[in-house]
mmCIF file of C-alpha atoms and ligand atoms in Angstrom:
data_model
loop_
_atom_site.group_PDB
_atom_site.id
_atom_site.type_symbol
_atom_site.label_atom_id
_atom_site.label_comp_id
_atom_site.label_asym_id
_atom_site.label_seq_id
_atom_site.Cartn_x
_atom_site.Cartn_y
_atom_site.Cartn_z
ATOM 1 C CA UNK A 29 107.424 98.590 127.578
ATOM 2 C CA UNK A 30 103.675 98.931 127.040
ATOM 3 C CA UNK A 31 103.644 99.882 123.385
ATOM 4 C CA UNK A 32 105.166 98.174 120.413
ATOM 5 C CA UNK A 33 108.611 99.273 119.280
ATOM 6 C CA UNK A 34 109.365 100.137 115.681
ATOM 7 C CA UNK A 35 113.102 100.177 115.069
ATOM 8 C CA UNK A 36 114.407 101.970 111.984
ATOM 9 C CA UNK A 37 117.969 101.258 110.949
ATOM 10 C CA UNK A 38 119.269 104.476 109.397
ATOM 11 C CA UNK A 39 122.571 102.843 108.424
ATOM 12 C CA UNK A 40 120.644 100.221 106.418
ATOM 13 C CA UNK A 41 118.636 103.031 104.787
ATOM 14 C CA UNK A 42 121.848 104.835 103.816
ATOM 15 C CA UNK A 43 123.373 101.580 102.546
ATOM 16 C CA UNK A 44 120.317 100.992 100.333
ATOM 17 C CA UNK A 45 120.600 104.503 98.853
ATOM 18 C CA UNK A 46 124.284 103.933 98.112
ATOM 19 C CA UNK A 47 123.578 100.524 96.582
ATOM 20 C CA UNK A 48 120.896 101.957 94.280
ATOM 21 C CA UNK A 49 123.183 104.891 93.441
ATOM 22 C CA UNK A 50 125.934 102.409 92.493
ATOM 23 C CA UNK A 51 123.592 100.673 90.027
ATOM 24 C CA UNK A 52 123.612 103.691 87.721
ATOM 25 C CA UNK A 53 126.599 105.354 86.083
ATOM 26 C CA UNK A 54 128.310 108.208 87.879
ATOM 27 C CA UNK A 55 126.714 110.915 85.709
ATOM 28 C CA UNK A 56 123.230 109.776 86.771
ATOM 29 C CA UNK A 57 122.002 111.502 89.918
ATOM 30 C CA UNK A 58 120.154 109.420 92.527
ATOM 31 C CA UNK A 59 117.373 111.272 94.325
ATOM 32 C CA UNK A 60 115.268 109.971 97.243
ATOM 33 C CA UNK A 61 111.484 109.728 97.495
ATOM 34 C CA UNK A 62 110.311 110.489 101.061
ATOM 35 C CA UNK A 63 106.556 110.939 100.487
ATOM 36 C CA UNK A 64 103.960 109.622 102.951
ATOM 37 C CA UNK A 65 106.169 110.535 105.928
ATOM 38 C CA UNK A 66 109.152 108.709 104.486
ATOM 39 C CA UNK A 67 107.076 105.587 103.675
ATOM 40 C CA UNK A 68 105.806 105.624 107.245
ATOM 41 C CA UNK A 69 109.226 105.749 108.894
ATOM 42 C CA UNK A 70 109.445 109.483 109.723
ATOM 43 C CA UNK A 71 110.267 111.846 106.851
ATOM 44 C CA UNK A 72 112.554 114.147 108.868
ATOM 45 C CA UNK A 73 114.874 111.482 110.248
ATOM 46 C CA UNK A 74 114.841 109.539 106.997
ATOM 47 C CA UNK A 75 115.616 112.623 104.870
ATOM 48 C CA UNK A 76 118.487 113.675 107.147
ATOM 49 C CA UNK A 77 120.055 110.219 107.011
ATOM 50 C CA UNK A 78 119.740 110.125 103.224
ATOM 51 C CA UNK A 79 121.239 113.617 102.900
ATOM 52 C CA UNK A 80 124.140 112.380 105.032
ATOM 53 C CA UNK A 81 124.540 109.448 102.634
ATOM 54 C CA UNK A 82 124.774 111.858 99.710
ATOM 55 C CA UNK A 83 121.236 112.489 98.410
ATOM 56 C CA UNK A 84 120.776 116.071 97.182
ATOM 57 C CA UNK A 85 117.294 115.856 95.679
ATOM 58 C CA UNK A 86 114.149 114.760 97.442
ATOM 59 C CA UNK A 87 110.620 114.094 96.217
ATOM 60 C CA UNK A 88 107.354 114.256 98.148
ATOM 61 C CA UNK A 89 103.714 113.939 97.085
ATOM 62 C CA UNK A 90 102.304 117.210 98.451
ATOM 63 C CA UNK A 91 103.534 120.665 99.469
ATOM 64 C CA UNK A 92 102.816 120.056 103.189
ATOM 65 C CA UNK A 93 105.151 117.077 103.112
ATOM 66 C CA UNK A 94 107.749 119.250 101.408
ATOM 67 C CA UNK A 95 107.476 121.756 104.233
ATOM 68 C CA UNK A 96 108.265 119.053 106.812
ATOM 69 C CA UNK A 97 111.259 117.851 104.799
ATOM 70 C CA UNK A 98 112.552 121.414 104.322
ATOM 71 C CA UNK A 99 112.345 121.934 108.076
ATOM 72 C CA UNK A 100 114.421 118.789 108.630
ATOM 73 C CA UNK A 101 117.015 119.493 105.925
ATOM 74 C CA UNK A 102 117.341 123.267 105.982
ATOM 75 C CA UNK A 103 118.187 125.222 102.824
ATOM 76 C CA UNK A 104 120.184 123.562 100.061
ATOM 77 C CA UNK A 105 118.715 120.255 98.935
ATOM 78 C CA UNK A 106 116.098 120.441 96.203
ATOM 79 C CA UNK A 107 112.647 119.294 97.358
ATOM 80 C CA UNK A 108 110.245 118.507 94.524
ATOM 81 C CA UNK A 109 106.492 117.945 94.668
ATOM 82 C CA UNK A 110 104.852 115.280 92.499
ATOM 83 C CA UNK A 111 101.378 116.846 92.735
ATOM 84 C CA UNK A 112 102.805 120.056 91.259
ATOM 85 C CA UNK A 113 101.504 123.543 92.028
ATOM 86 C CA UNK A 114 98.060 123.119 93.558
ATOM 87 C CA UNK A 115 95.698 125.978 94.291
ATOM 88 C CA UNK A 116 96.470 127.304 97.776
ATOM 89 C CA UNK A 117 100.073 126.059 97.840
ATOM 90 C CA UNK A 118 101.745 129.149 96.349
ATOM 91 C CA UNK A 119 102.963 130.638 99.651
ATOM 92 C CA UNK A 120 104.400 127.344 100.863
ATOM 93 C CA UNK A 121 106.136 126.692 97.542
ATOM 94 C CA UNK A 122 107.626 130.184 97.642
ATOM 95 C CA UNK A 123 108.552 130.480 101.315
ATOM 96 C CA UNK A 124 110.083 127.006 101.643
ATOM 97 C CA UNK A 125 111.636 127.018 98.190
ATOM 98 C CA UNK A 126 109.888 123.881 96.946
ATOM 99 C CA UNK A 127 110.005 122.766 93.315
ATOM 100 C CA UNK A 128 106.626 121.727 91.896
ATOM 101 C CA UNK A 129 106.539 119.145 89.085
ATOM 102 C CA UNK A 130 103.894 120.872 86.935
ATOM 103 C CA UNK A 131 101.528 118.342 85.392
ATOM 104 C CA UNK A 132 99.077 120.359 83.262
ATOM 105 C CA UNK A 133 98.787 123.603 81.291
ATOM 106 C CA UNK A 134 96.557 124.831 84.102
ATOM 107 C CA UNK A 135 99.370 124.291 86.630
ATOM 108 C CA UNK A 136 101.970 125.839 84.333
ATOM 109 C CA UNK A 137 99.790 128.932 83.968
ATOM 110 C CA UNK A 138 99.200 129.124 87.718
ATOM 111 C CA UNK A 139 102.914 128.770 88.473
ATOM 112 C CA UNK A 140 104.143 131.283 85.896
ATOM 113 C CA UNK A 141 101.578 133.873 87.012
ATOM 114 C CA UNK A 142 101.985 133.407 90.757
ATOM 115 C CA UNK A 143 105.725 132.778 91.042
ATOM 116 C CA UNK A 144 107.548 133.953 87.915
ATOM 117 C CA UNK A 145 111.190 132.846 87.976
ATOM 118 C CA UNK A 146 110.606 130.242 90.732
ATOM 119 C CA UNK A 147 112.028 126.777 89.926
ATOM 120 C CA UNK A 148 109.726 124.083 88.555
ATOM 121 C CA UNK A 149 109.819 120.755 86.754
ATOM 122 C CA UNK A 150 107.574 119.162 84.155
ATOM 123 C CA UNK A 151 105.690 115.904 84.537
ATOM 124 C CA UNK A 152 104.657 113.980 81.423
ATOM 125 C CA UNK A 153 102.268 111.053 81.123
ATOM 126 C CA UNK A 154 103.750 108.271 78.992
ATOM 127 C CA UNK A 155 100.939 105.740 79.508
ATOM 128 C CA UNK A 156 100.220 105.324 83.200
ATOM 129 C CA UNK A 157 97.285 107.737 82.974
ATOM 130 C CA UNK A 158 97.744 109.158 86.424
ATOM 131 C CA UNK A 159 99.625 112.469 86.412
ATOM 132 C CA UNK A 160 101.289 114.629 83.798
ATOM 133 C CA UNK A 161 100.730 116.028 80.335
ATOM 134 C CA UNK A 162 100.079 113.765 77.363
ATOM 135 C CA UNK A 163 101.604 114.460 73.978
ATOM 136 C CA UNK A 164 99.060 116.942 72.521
ATOM 137 C CA UNK A 165 99.018 119.089 75.672
ATOM 138 C CA UNK A 166 102.816 119.003 75.936
ATOM 139 C CA UNK A 167 103.223 119.864 72.258
ATOM 140 C CA UNK A 168 101.046 122.929 72.763
ATOM 141 C CA UNK A 169 103.016 124.295 75.731
ATOM 142 C CA UNK A 170 106.531 122.828 75.395
ATOM 143 C CA UNK A 171 108.158 125.838 73.751
ATOM 144 C CA UNK A 172 106.846 128.289 76.341
ATOM 145 C CA UNK A 173 107.633 125.972 79.248
ATOM 146 C CA UNK A 174 111.170 125.207 78.060
ATOM 147 C CA UNK A 175 111.993 128.919 77.720
ATOM 148 C CA UNK A 176 111.635 129.122 81.523
ATOM 149 C CA UNK A 177 114.303 126.421 82.088
ATOM 150 C CA UNK A 178 112.613 123.624 84.062
ATOM 151 C CA UNK A 179 114.894 121.798 86.520
ATOM 152 C CA UNK A 180 113.663 118.386 85.335
ATOM 153 C CA UNK A 181 111.343 116.604 82.913
ATOM 154 C CA UNK A 182 109.968 113.419 84.402
ATOM 155 C CA UNK A 183 107.530 110.588 83.818
ATOM 156 C CA UNK A 184 106.629 107.443 85.783
ATOM 157 C CA UNK A 185 106.487 103.758 84.814
ATOM 158 C CA UNK A 186 103.324 101.787 85.580
ATOM 159 C CA UNK A 187 104.749 98.236 85.444
ATOM 160 C CA UNK A 188 108.460 98.545 86.267
ATOM 161 C CA UNK A 189 108.249 95.830 88.932
ATOM 162 C CA UNK A 190 107.529 93.352 86.109
ATOM 163 C CA UNK A 191 110.695 93.445 83.946
ATOM 164 C CA UNK A 192 109.085 91.615 81.013
ATOM 165 C CA UNK A 193 105.952 93.737 80.892
ATOM 166 C CA UNK A 194 105.593 95.258 77.392
ATOM 167 C CA UNK A 195 104.438 98.535 78.903
ATOM 168 C CA UNK A 196 108.008 99.305 80.056
ATOM 169 C CA UNK A 197 109.412 99.498 76.527
ATOM 170 C CA UNK A 198 106.291 101.301 75.297
ATOM 171 C CA UNK A 199 106.593 103.993 77.966
ATOM 172 C CA UNK A 200 110.338 104.309 77.321
ATOM 173 C CA UNK A 201 109.657 104.916 73.627
ATOM 174 C CA UNK A 202 106.941 107.471 74.377
ATOM 175 C CA UNK A 203 109.269 109.297 76.796
ATOM 176 C CA UNK A 204 111.945 109.470 74.083
ATOM 177 C CA UNK A 205 109.396 110.678 71.520
ATOM 178 C CA UNK A 206 108.236 113.424 73.877
ATOM 179 C CA UNK A 207 111.649 114.609 75.135
ATOM 180 C CA UNK A 208 114.488 113.747 72.723
ATOM 181 C CA UNK A 209 116.392 116.861 71.714
ATOM 182 C CA UNK A 210 115.413 118.751 74.842
ATOM 183 C CA UNK A 211 118.425 119.810 76.930
ATOM 184 C CA UNK A 212 116.652 119.692 80.318
ATOM 185 C CA UNK A 213 117.664 116.789 82.649
ATOM 186 C CA UNK A 214 115.265 113.840 82.368
ATOM 187 C CA UNK A 215 113.980 111.211 84.824
ATOM 188 C CA UNK A 216 111.837 108.126 84.181
ATOM 189 C CA UNK A 217 112.681 105.570 86.861
ATOM 190 C CA UNK A 218 111.758 104.785 90.445
ATOM 191 C CA UNK A 219 113.162 101.654 92.177
ATOM 192 C CA UNK A 220 111.768 99.222 89.590
ATOM 193 C CA UNK A 221 113.061 101.256 86.659
ATOM 194 C CA UNK A 222 116.604 101.351 88.072
ATOM 195 C CA UNK A 223 116.597 97.549 87.933
ATOM 196 C CA UNK A 224 115.476 97.588 84.274
ATOM 197 C CA UNK A 225 118.911 98.837 83.261
ATOM 198 C CA UNK A 226 120.721 101.869 81.849
ATOM 199 C CA UNK A 227 118.226 102.584 79.036
ATOM 200 C CA UNK A 228 115.809 103.626 81.754
ATOM 201 C CA UNK A 229 118.151 105.752 83.890
ATOM 202 C CA UNK A 230 118.401 109.056 81.952
ATOM 203 C CA UNK A 231 119.861 111.841 84.164
ATOM 204 C CA UNK A 232 118.203 111.199 87.507
ATOM 205 C CA UNK A 233 116.514 108.263 89.289
ATOM 206 C CA UNK A 234 113.814 108.502 91.969
ATOM 207 C CA UNK A 235 113.945 105.441 94.251
ATOM 208 C CA UNK A 236 111.504 105.119 97.141
ATOM 209 C CA UNK A 237 110.610 101.592 98.275
ATOM 210 C CA UNK A 238 114.095 100.173 97.641
ATOM 211 C CA UNK A 239 115.561 102.633 100.161
ATOM 212 C CA UNK A 240 113.225 101.247 102.805
ATOM 213 C CA UNK A 241 114.147 97.636 102.112
ATOM 214 C CA UNK A 242 111.225 96.637 99.884
ATOM 215 C CA UNK A 243 110.702 94.697 96.641
ATOM 216 C CA UNK A 244 111.479 94.811 93.794
ATOM 217 C CA UNK A 245 114.970 95.697 95.163
ATOM 218 C CA UNK A 246 115.699 92.150 96.339
ATOM 219 C CA UNK A 247 119.254 92.969 97.378
ATOM 220 C CA UNK A 248 118.025 95.594 99.858
ATOM 221 C CA UNK A 249 119.147 95.551 103.483
ATOM 222 C CA UNK A 250 116.104 95.334 105.802
ATOM 223 C CA UNK A 251 115.412 98.703 107.461
ATOM 224 C CA UNK A 252 112.510 98.105 109.846
ATOM 225 C CA UNK A 253 111.859 95.756 112.693
ATOM 226 C CA UNK A 254 108.710 95.714 114.788
ATOM 227 C CA UNK A 255 108.400 94.013 118.133
ATOM 228 C CA UNK A 256 105.057 93.599 119.935
ATOM 229 C CA UNK A 257 104.996 93.175 123.732
ATOM 230 C CA UNK A 258 103.117 90.229 125.211
ATOM 231 C CA UNK A 259 100.362 91.576 127.492
ATOM 232 C CA UNK A 260 99.079 88.250 128.843
ATOM 233 C CA UNK A 261 99.304 84.522 128.159
ATOM 234 C CA UNK A 262 96.658 81.866 128.760
ATOM 235 C CA UNK A 263 96.129 78.137 128.324
ATOM 236 C CA UNK A 264 93.160 77.004 126.231
ATOM 237 C CA UNK A 265 91.763 73.519 126.027
ATOM 238 C CA UNK A 266 90.980 71.474 122.947
ATOM 239 C CA UNK A 267 87.997 72.947 121.025
ATOM 240 C CA UNK A 268 88.143 76.352 122.751
ATOM 241 C CA UNK A 269 88.264 79.300 120.329
ATOM 242 C CA UNK A 270 90.281 82.521 120.347
ATOM 243 C CA UNK A 271 89.240 86.078 119.461
ATOM 244 C CA UNK A 272 86.268 87.766 117.786
ATOM 245 C CA UNK A 273 84.003 85.420 115.888
ATOM 246 C CA UNK A 274 85.753 82.394 117.373
ATOM 247 C CA UNK A 275 87.552 81.805 114.088
ATOM 248 C CA UNK A 276 90.538 79.886 115.560
ATOM 249 C CA UNK A 277 89.907 76.604 117.369
ATOM 250 C CA UNK A 278 92.470 74.776 119.480
ATOM 251 C CA UNK A 279 93.101 71.329 118.010
ATOM 252 C CA UNK A 280 95.180 70.414 121.058
ATOM 253 C CA UNK A 281 95.576 72.026 124.474
ATOM 254 C CA UNK A 282 97.377 75.261 123.553
ATOM 255 C CA UNK A 283 99.087 78.334 124.952
ATOM 256 C CA UNK A 284 98.064 81.708 123.584
ATOM 257 C CA UNK A 285 99.923 85.002 123.949
ATOM 258 C CA UNK A 286 97.971 88.231 123.507
ATOM 259 C CA UNK A 287 100.286 90.883 122.063
ATOM 260 C CA UNK A 288 99.874 94.663 121.923
ATOM 261 C CA UNK A 289 99.264 95.893 118.367
ATOM 262 C CA UNK A 290 96.344 95.530 115.973
ATOM 263 C CA UNK A 291 94.711 96.890 112.865
ATOM 264 C CA UNK A 292 94.713 100.405 114.333
ATOM 265 C CA UNK A 293 98.511 100.135 114.164
ATOM 266 C CA UNK A 294 98.554 99.038 110.539
ATOM 267 C CA UNK A 295 98.628 95.313 111.278
ATOM 268 C CA UNK A 296 95.944 94.586 108.755
ATOM 269 C CA UNK A 297 92.872 92.523 109.660
ATOM 270 C CA UNK A 298 93.629 90.379 106.611
ATOM 271 C CA UNK A 299 96.523 88.913 108.615
ATOM 272 C CA UNK A 300 93.982 87.111 110.850
ATOM 273 C CA UNK A 301 94.797 83.381 111.111
ATOM 274 C CA UNK A 302 97.480 83.850 108.416
ATOM 275 C CA UNK A 303 100.487 85.872 109.554
ATOM 276 C CA UNK A 304 103.277 84.708 111.825
ATOM 277 C CA UNK A 305 105.278 86.403 114.552
ATOM 278 C CA UNK A 306 108.689 85.280 115.719
ATOM 279 C CA UNK A 307 110.296 84.421 119.029
ATOM 280 C CA UNK A 308 113.946 84.584 118.054
ATOM 281 C CA UNK A 309 113.986 82.241 115.025
ATOM 282 C CA UNK A 310 110.806 80.306 115.882
ATOM 283 C CA UNK A 311 107.645 81.220 113.965
ATOM 284 C CA UNK A 312 104.421 81.524 115.968
ATOM 285 C CA UNK A 313 101.136 81.680 114.029
ATOM 286 C CA UNK A 314 98.452 84.315 114.566
ATOM 287 C CA UNK A 315 95.502 82.657 116.331
ATOM 288 C CA UNK A 316 92.142 84.213 115.500
ATOM 289 C CA UNK A 317 91.200 87.622 114.166
ATOM 290 C CA UNK A 318 93.461 90.617 114.465
ATOM 291 C CA UNK A 319 91.534 93.079 116.646
ATOM 292 C CA UNK A 320 91.978 96.840 116.870
ATOM 293 C CA UNK A 321 94.737 96.807 119.481
ATOM 294 C CA UNK A 322 95.603 93.154 120.046
ATOM 295 C CA UNK A 323 96.566 89.932 118.302
ATOM 296 C CA UNK A 324 96.381 86.371 119.648
ATOM 297 C CA UNK A 325 99.443 84.236 118.913
ATOM 298 C CA UNK A 326 99.860 80.477 119.298
ATOM 299 C CA UNK A 327 103.002 79.901 121.400
ATOM 300 C CA UNK A 328 102.239 76.301 122.412
ATOM 301 C CA UNK A 329 105.511 75.058 120.943
ATOM 302 C CA UNK A 330 107.746 77.536 122.801
ATOM 303 C CA UNK A 331 109.705 76.334 125.812
ATOM 304 C CA UNK A 332 109.483 79.709 127.540
ATOM 305 C CA UNK A 333 107.053 82.637 127.681
ATOM 306 C CA UNK A 334 108.493 85.495 125.639
ATOM 307 C CA UNK A 335 108.156 89.119 126.755
ATOM 308 C CA UNK A 336 107.604 90.189 123.145
ATOM 309 C CA UNK A 337 107.185 88.749 119.658
ATOM 310 C CA UNK A 338 108.600 90.161 116.406
ATOM 311 C CA UNK A 339 106.360 90.736 113.410
ATOM 312 C CA UNK A 340 108.998 92.467 111.238
ATOM 313 C CA UNK A 341 112.707 91.746 111.498
ATOM 314 C CA UNK A 342 115.449 89.475 110.203
ATOM 315 C CA UNK A 343 113.045 86.529 109.934
ATOM 316 C CA UNK A 344 110.189 88.366 108.254
ATOM 317 C CA UNK A 345 110.532 91.228 105.760
ATOM 318 C CA UNK A 346 107.844 93.764 104.906
ATOM 319 C CA UNK A 347 107.219 91.882 101.659
ATOM 320 C CA UNK A 348 106.822 88.524 103.393
ATOM 321 C CA UNK A 349 104.351 90.028 105.834
ATOM 322 C CA UNK A 350 102.582 91.776 102.966
ATOM 323 C CA UNK A 351 102.175 88.491 101.090
ATOM 324 C CA UNK A 352 100.290 87.042 104.077
ATOM 325 C CA UNK A 353 97.828 89.941 103.902
ATOM 326 C CA UNK A 354 97.405 89.918 100.105
ATOM 327 C CA UNK A 355 99.080 93.296 99.783
ATOM 328 C CA UNK A 356 102.440 94.896 98.981
ATOM 329 C CA UNK A 357 105.339 96.111 101.123
ATOM 330 C CA UNK A 358 104.422 99.729 100.338
ATOM 331 C CA UNK A 359 101.072 99.335 102.089
ATOM 332 C CA UNK A 360 102.570 97.585 105.114
ATOM 333 C CA UNK A 361 105.141 100.348 105.605
ATOM 334 C CA UNK A 362 102.838 103.305 105.065
ATOM 335 C CA UNK A 363 100.165 101.773 107.330
ATOM 336 C CA UNK A 364 102.515 101.540 110.332
ATOM 337 C CA UNK A 365 100.725 103.401 113.061
ATOM 338 C CA UNK A 366 101.501 106.423 115.187
ATOM 339 C CA UNK A 367 101.251 104.519 118.495
ATOM 340 C CA UNK A 368 104.582 102.778 118.152
ATOM 341 C CA UNK A 369 107.620 103.868 120.075
ATOM 342 C CA UNK A 370 110.036 104.731 117.257
ATOM 343 C CA UNK A 371 113.656 103.951 117.819
ATOM 344 C CA UNK A 372 116.232 105.049 115.256
ATOM 345 C CA UNK A 373 119.518 103.204 115.160
ATOM 346 C CA UNK A 374 122.635 104.251 113.269
ATOM 347 C CA UNK A 375 122.940 107.551 111.428
ATOM 348 C CA UNK A 376 125.035 110.450 112.635
ATOM 349 C CA UNK A 377 123.159 113.739 112.523
HETATM 350 C C1 PLP B 23 106.254 106.940 94.632
HETATM 351 C C2 PLP B 23 106.946 107.412 93.415
HETATM 352 C C3 PLP B 23 108.295 107.118 93.198
HETATM 353 C C4 PLP B 23 109.058 106.125 94.039
HETATM 354 O O1 PLP B 23 108.589 104.843 93.701
HETATM 355 P P1 PLP B 23 109.165 103.484 94.338
HETATM 356 O O2 PLP B 23 108.461 102.423 93.605
HETATM 357 O O3 PLP B 23 108.767 103.542 95.782
HETATM 358 O O4 PLP B 23 110.626 103.486 94.166
HETATM 359 C C5 PLP B 23 108.932 107.714 92.109
HETATM 360 N N1 PLP B 23 108.256 108.525 91.279
HETATM 361 C C6 PLP B 23 106.938 108.819 91.433
HETATM 362 C C7 PLP B 23 106.253 109.719 90.476
HETATM 363 C C8 PLP B 23 106.236 108.254 92.510
HETATM 364 O O5 PLP B 23 104.931 108.525 92.656
#
């Protein structure tokens, strides 16, 4: 076992989808966001497991990602694209039956001219200032766009992971102002918005991070574990240093394990001298700087020499690891590298 092993629990993924689905009333559809290669876990396998669990609508960031998901799912499920109908994507949108979420008059014009009659959705900006039409632009085009029966009208919350943030209520009000009276299905919430309660659910929710076991869905079942093989161990004496720059110094005679995995695998350099790995339930601190392919770990206190150490698993969630690198679970997941051996557990298909 030369390379690190990333284990993805498809049953946990399915359980998280069902749990988020159960948080909204039965007339609210729960979609699944599988952008960025299924948050780094493999969009094809992830999408198939979620379809098995009951998801019928999937969202990706770009048309190329939609193509990969269509290949995995076959015809049937709706696959929507947040970036809308970009120049050059027309053939892919048509051939793979993807649904662009159109976010400007320019995109609406492009879509209606290139693919008349092809499904589309509408994306509105209610205050995040990232994607979608603001009120004046929407007012100018709404009548024409609505005549062509969009599949969905959606917007996105900027601060949903902070329940008390005033921006949530402000965006909710703006979304109502822009869409009340329209008969098209509406969607405002990702994972954070689901947790804000029924006012935010509308007709469809779009969870991503919660499916993969990340905050703010605290009740999530962990989905990923990552185990790094020990390449070599060595004894260092008091005052010897470990790794580039000699930033870790042995205060007592110590035992160091060098494990396979580094910043080229998404184990961020910010974890240097901060993160912990686990041998069973025993934490072992990172000793020195994370290098490209290797990490030094202080195992002085272990009675035996382990063959591998866990950096993600039951003792350390993606959010706990993220906190040690001053980042968020999303970045940890989507940074996970291509060198890992991926092992999928559970699932049926
Ligand atoms: C990424 C994204 C989601 C999913 O967000 P999570 O916070 O991961 O649940 C939903 N909608 C849009 C527009 C997104 O960009």
